[in-house]
XYZ file of C-alpha atoms in Angstrom:
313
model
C -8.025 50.857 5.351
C -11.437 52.414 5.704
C -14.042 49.977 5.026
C -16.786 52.301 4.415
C -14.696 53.540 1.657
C -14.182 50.608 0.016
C -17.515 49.247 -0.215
C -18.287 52.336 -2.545
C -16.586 50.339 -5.268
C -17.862 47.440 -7.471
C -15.556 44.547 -5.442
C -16.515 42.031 -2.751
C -15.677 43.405 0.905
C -15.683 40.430 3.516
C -14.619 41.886 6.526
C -14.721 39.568 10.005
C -15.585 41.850 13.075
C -13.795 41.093 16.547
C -16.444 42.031 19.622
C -15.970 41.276 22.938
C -19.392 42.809 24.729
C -22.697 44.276 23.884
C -20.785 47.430 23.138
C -18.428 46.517 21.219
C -21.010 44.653 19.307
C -23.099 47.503 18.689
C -20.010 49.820 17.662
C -19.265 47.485 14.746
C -22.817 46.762 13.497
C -24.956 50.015 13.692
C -22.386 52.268 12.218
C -21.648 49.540 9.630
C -25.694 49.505 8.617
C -26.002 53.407 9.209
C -23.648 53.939 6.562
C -25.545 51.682 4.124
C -28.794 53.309 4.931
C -27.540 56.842 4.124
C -25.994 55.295 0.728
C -29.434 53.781 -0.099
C -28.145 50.325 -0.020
C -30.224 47.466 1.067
C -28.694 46.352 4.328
C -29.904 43.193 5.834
C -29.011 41.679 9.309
C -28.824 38.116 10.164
C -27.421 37.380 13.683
C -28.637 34.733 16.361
C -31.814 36.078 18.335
C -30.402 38.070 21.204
C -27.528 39.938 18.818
C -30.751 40.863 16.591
C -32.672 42.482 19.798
C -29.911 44.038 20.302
C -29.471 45.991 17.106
C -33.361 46.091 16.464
C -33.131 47.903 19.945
C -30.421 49.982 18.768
C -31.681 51.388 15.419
C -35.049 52.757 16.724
C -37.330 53.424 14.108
C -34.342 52.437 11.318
C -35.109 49.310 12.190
C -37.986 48.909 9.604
C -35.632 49.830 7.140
C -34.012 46.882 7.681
C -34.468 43.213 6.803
C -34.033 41.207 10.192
C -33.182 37.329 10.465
C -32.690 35.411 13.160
C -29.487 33.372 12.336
C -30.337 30.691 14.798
C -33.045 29.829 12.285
C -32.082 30.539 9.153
C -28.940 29.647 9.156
C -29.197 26.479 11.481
C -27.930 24.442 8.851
C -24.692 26.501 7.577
C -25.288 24.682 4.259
C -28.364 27.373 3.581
C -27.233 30.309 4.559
C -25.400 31.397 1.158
C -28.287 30.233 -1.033
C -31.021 31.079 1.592
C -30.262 34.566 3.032
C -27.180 35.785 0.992
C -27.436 35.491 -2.221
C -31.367 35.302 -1.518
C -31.476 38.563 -0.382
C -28.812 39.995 -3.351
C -31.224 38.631 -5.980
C -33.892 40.606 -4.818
C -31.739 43.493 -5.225
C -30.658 43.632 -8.763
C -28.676 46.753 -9.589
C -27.554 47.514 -6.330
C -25.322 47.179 -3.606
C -25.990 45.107 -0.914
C -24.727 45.090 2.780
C -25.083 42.285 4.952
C -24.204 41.604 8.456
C -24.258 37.582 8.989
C -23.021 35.992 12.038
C -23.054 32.472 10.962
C -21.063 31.729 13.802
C -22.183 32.080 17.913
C -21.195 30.779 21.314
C -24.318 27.694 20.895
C -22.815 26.474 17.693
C -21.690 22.568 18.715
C -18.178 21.325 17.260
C -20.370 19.299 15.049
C -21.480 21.902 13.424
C -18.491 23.938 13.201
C -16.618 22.084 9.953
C -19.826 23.137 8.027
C -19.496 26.995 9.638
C -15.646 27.178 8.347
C -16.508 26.065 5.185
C -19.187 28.508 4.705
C -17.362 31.604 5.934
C -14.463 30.362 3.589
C -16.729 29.858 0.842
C -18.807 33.300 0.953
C -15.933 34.332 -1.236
C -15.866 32.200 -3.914
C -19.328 32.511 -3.912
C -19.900 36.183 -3.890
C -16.594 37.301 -5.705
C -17.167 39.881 -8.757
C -21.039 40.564 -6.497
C -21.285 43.806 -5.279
C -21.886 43.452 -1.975
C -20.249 43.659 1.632
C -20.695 40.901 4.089
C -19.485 41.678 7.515
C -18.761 38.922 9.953
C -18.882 39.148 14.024
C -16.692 37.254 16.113
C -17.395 37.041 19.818
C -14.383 37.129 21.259
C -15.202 36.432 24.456
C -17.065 33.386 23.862
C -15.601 31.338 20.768
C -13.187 28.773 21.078
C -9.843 30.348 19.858
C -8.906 27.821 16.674
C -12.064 29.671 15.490
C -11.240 32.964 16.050
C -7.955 32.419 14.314
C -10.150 30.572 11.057
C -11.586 34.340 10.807
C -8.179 35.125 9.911
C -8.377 32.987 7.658
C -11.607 33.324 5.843
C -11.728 36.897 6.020
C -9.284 39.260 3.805
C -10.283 42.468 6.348
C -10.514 42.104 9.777
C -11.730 44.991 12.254
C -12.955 46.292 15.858
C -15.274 48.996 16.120
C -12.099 51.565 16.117
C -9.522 49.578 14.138
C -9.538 47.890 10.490
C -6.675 45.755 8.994
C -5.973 43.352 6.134
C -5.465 39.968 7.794
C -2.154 38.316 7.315
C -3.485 34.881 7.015
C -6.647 35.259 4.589
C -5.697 32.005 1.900
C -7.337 30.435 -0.753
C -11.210 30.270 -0.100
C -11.072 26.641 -1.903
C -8.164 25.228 -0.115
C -9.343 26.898 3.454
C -12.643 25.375 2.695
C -11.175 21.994 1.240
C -9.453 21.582 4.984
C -12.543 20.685 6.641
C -13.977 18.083 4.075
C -13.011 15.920 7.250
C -13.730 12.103 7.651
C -16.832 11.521 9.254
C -17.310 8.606 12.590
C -18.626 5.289 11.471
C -22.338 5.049 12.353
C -22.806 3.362 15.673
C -23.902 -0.692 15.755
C -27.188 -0.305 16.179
C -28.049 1.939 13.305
C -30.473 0.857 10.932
C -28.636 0.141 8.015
C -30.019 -0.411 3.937
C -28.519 -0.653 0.744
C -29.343 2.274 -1.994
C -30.626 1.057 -5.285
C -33.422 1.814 -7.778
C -35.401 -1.304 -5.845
C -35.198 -0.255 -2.725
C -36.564 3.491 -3.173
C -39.791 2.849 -1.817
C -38.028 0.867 1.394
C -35.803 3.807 1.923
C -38.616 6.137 2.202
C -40.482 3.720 4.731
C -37.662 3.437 6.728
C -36.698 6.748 7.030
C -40.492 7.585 8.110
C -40.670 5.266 10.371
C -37.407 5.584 12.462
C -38.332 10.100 11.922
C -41.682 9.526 13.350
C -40.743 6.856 16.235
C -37.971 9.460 17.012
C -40.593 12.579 17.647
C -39.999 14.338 14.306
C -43.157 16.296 13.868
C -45.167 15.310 10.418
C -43.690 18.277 8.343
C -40.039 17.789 9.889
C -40.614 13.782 8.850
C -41.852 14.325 5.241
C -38.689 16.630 5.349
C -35.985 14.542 6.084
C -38.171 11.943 3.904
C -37.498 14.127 0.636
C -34.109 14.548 1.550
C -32.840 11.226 1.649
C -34.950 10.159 -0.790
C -33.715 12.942 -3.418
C -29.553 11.999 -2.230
C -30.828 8.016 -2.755
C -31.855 8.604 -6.537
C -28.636 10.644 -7.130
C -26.928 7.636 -6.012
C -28.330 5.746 -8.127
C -28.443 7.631 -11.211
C -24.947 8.690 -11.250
C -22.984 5.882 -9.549
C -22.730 2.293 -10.534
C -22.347 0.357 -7.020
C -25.231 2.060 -5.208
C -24.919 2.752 -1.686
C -25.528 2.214 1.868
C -28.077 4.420 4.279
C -27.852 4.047 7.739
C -30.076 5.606 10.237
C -29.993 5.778 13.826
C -30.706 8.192 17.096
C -28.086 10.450 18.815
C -29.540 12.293 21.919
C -31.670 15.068 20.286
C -30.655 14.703 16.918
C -31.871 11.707 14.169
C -29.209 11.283 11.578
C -28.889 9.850 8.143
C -25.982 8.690 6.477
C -25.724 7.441 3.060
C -22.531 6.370 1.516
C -21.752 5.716 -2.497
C -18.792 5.746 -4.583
C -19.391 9.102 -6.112
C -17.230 12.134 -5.761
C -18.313 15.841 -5.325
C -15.731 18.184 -6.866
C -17.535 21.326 -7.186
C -16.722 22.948 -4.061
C -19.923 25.315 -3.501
C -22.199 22.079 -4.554
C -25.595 22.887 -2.449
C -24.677 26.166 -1.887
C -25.560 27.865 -5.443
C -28.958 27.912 -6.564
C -29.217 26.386 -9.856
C -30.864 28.362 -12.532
C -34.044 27.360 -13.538
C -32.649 26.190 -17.295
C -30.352 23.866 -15.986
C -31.070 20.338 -15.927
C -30.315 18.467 -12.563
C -28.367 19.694 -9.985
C -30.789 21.007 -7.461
C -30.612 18.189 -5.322
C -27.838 18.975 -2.340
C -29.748 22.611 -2.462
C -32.524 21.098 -1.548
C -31.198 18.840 1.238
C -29.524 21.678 2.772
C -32.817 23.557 2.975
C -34.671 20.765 4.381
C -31.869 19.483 6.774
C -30.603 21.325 10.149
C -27.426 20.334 9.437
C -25.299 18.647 6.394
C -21.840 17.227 7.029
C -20.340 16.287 3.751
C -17.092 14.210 3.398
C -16.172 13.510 -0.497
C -12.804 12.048 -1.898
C -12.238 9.883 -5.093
C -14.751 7.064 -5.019
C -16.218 7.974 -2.222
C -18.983 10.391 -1.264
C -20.209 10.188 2.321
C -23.292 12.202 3.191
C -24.874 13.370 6.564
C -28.432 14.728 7.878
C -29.035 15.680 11.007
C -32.656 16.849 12.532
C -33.076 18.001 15.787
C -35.907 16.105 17.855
C-alpha cells in the first residue's frame, strides 16, 4: 500500500508509525509532511517537545510552513486533543485536505493516563471518518510498554516504518476498541473530602473545591479552572439525574483530583470530544472539562456515571 497515494483521495487515512531512534523518527515524519507541502495541504505537527525540535530541526526553513504543537501541552489531557488540535486545526481548513502528525502517545505518559490515550487513538476514527484528512501516529518502539504497541494495531487500520507500509491485521471496531477501556475507577482514598451534589449545595461545592485547589498549590488561574469544571459536571448532575451525587476531593502526590459520582449514564461514545455547534442547546459541558482539566478519566455504565479530574500541582 502506498500511503502517499492514498491520501490523494477523499477517505480518512490513520496510519500508526513504528520508530525505534531519532532516525527512524525522522524517516517517517519529514517525508510524510514533505509530501503534504508539495500537494499544498496544510500539514500540522503535534509531538511531545523534543520529537518537535527534532523535526523543526529537520525541515529548515519548511518549518514556517508548518503549524508546530508541543503535544506535552496540548494534548496533556488526551480528552482535548481531538476537539483542541484535530479537528481544531481541520476547521480552519475548510475545503482542503489536511495532514496531521499527532503523537498522543510518548515514553512520560503514566499508566493513568494511558486508558484515556487508547481511547483517543481508537476514537480519531469515528471521529474523523468521511473528513478528509490523514492523521499519522508514531510509536516509539523502543520506549513504550508493549500492550501499547500492540493497541496501535488495534486503533490503526495502516501501520508503517519509514521503508515498509501494511494494513494491520487487528484494526477492530473504533467503538468497541474504545468501549474496552471505560474501566472501573479506585475508590477515593479515606481521607478525601467528600460532599453530596445537589442544586443546594452549588455554592459549597465551589468553596470546597477552591479551597482544597488553593491549599494544594494550584496557581489562581489553574484554581478558578478546576473550579468551573466541577462546578459545570455538578449542575449536569443535577439537571439530568434525579438522586444527585457525591464529589470527593483529595491530594495524590503532584496531582489534586476530583471525583464526582451520579446515577447518570454517558452513551455517546465521543461525548467531550466533539465540539458542539453553536445552535445546539446544552452539551458543551464535558468539552469544556476536558479543556480545563489535565486529565479526565471517565467510567460510565447503566446508572452510573463516575467522573475524574486530575491537575497537576
Amino acid at each position: 500500500m502506498n500511503v502517499s497515494a492514498s491520501t490523494n483521495t477523499d477517505s480518512f487515512v490513520h496510519p500508526a508509525l513504528f520508530y525505534a531512534d531519532r532516525e527512524e523518527y525522522l524517516a517517517g515524519t519529514v517525508p510524510f509532511i514533505q509530501a503534504g507541502l508539495a500537494a499544498d495541504e496544510p500539514v500540522m505537527a503535534a509531538v511531545p517537545g523534543e520529537n518537535l525540535d527534532h523535526i523543526r530541526t529537520a525541515l529548515g526553513i519548511d518549518a514556517d510552513r508548518v503549524q508546530l504543537h508541543d503535544m506535552s501541552m496540548a494534548g496533556r489531557n488526551p480528552g482535548r486533543i481531538i476537539p483542541g488540535v484535530l479537528l481544531a486545526f481541520a476547521a480552519a481548513h475548510v475545503g482542503k485536505r489536511v495532514r496531521i502528525i499527532g503523537e498522543p502517545i510518548w515514553a512520560g505518559r503514566t499508566a493513568t493516563e494511558y486508558p484515556a490515550c487508547a481511547q483517543h487513538e481508537a476514537l480519531i476514527n469515528a471521529a474523523f471518518a468521511g473528513r478528509r484528512a490523514t492523521i499519522l501516529c508514531p510509536y516509539d518502539t523502543s520506549r513504550l510498554d508493549r500492550s501499547w504497541l500492540d493497541d496501535a494495531y488495534r486503533t490503526h487500520p495502516i501501520l508503517q516504518t519509514g521503508s515498509a507500509v501494511w494494513a494491520s491485521p487487528h484494526y477492530a471496531d473504533p467503538v468497541a476498541v474504545a468501549a474496552g477501556f471505560n474501566l472501573p475507577l479506585p475508590d477515593p482514598p479515606a481521607h478525601a473530602t467528600t460532599i453530596a451534589i445537589d442544586f443546594h449545595a452549588l455554592p459549597a461545592i465551589r468553596r470546597v473545591v477552591t479551597a482544597e485547589a488553593t491549599a494544594a498549590g494550584l496557581t489562581p488561574d489553574r484554581v478558578s479552572d478546576l473550579t468551573l469544571a466541577v462546578n459545570e459536571l455538578a449542575a449536569n448532575t443535577i439537571e439530568h439525574t434525579a438522586a444527585g451525587g457525591t464529589l470527593a476531593v483529595w491530594t495524590d502526590g503532584t496531582r489534586l483530583i476530583c471525583q464526582l459520582t451520579d446515577t447518570g449514564h454517558i452513551t455517546n461514545p465521543l461525548a467531550g470530544r466533539i465540539p458542539v455547534p453553536p445552535q445546539q442547546p446544552g452539551g458543551r459541558g464535558l468539552v469544556l472539562v476536558n479543556q480545563l482539566c489535565d486529565l479526565v478519566r471517565v467510567h460510565t455504565k447503566p446508572g452510573s456515571t463516575t467522573t475524574r479530574l486530575h491537575m497537576h500541582r
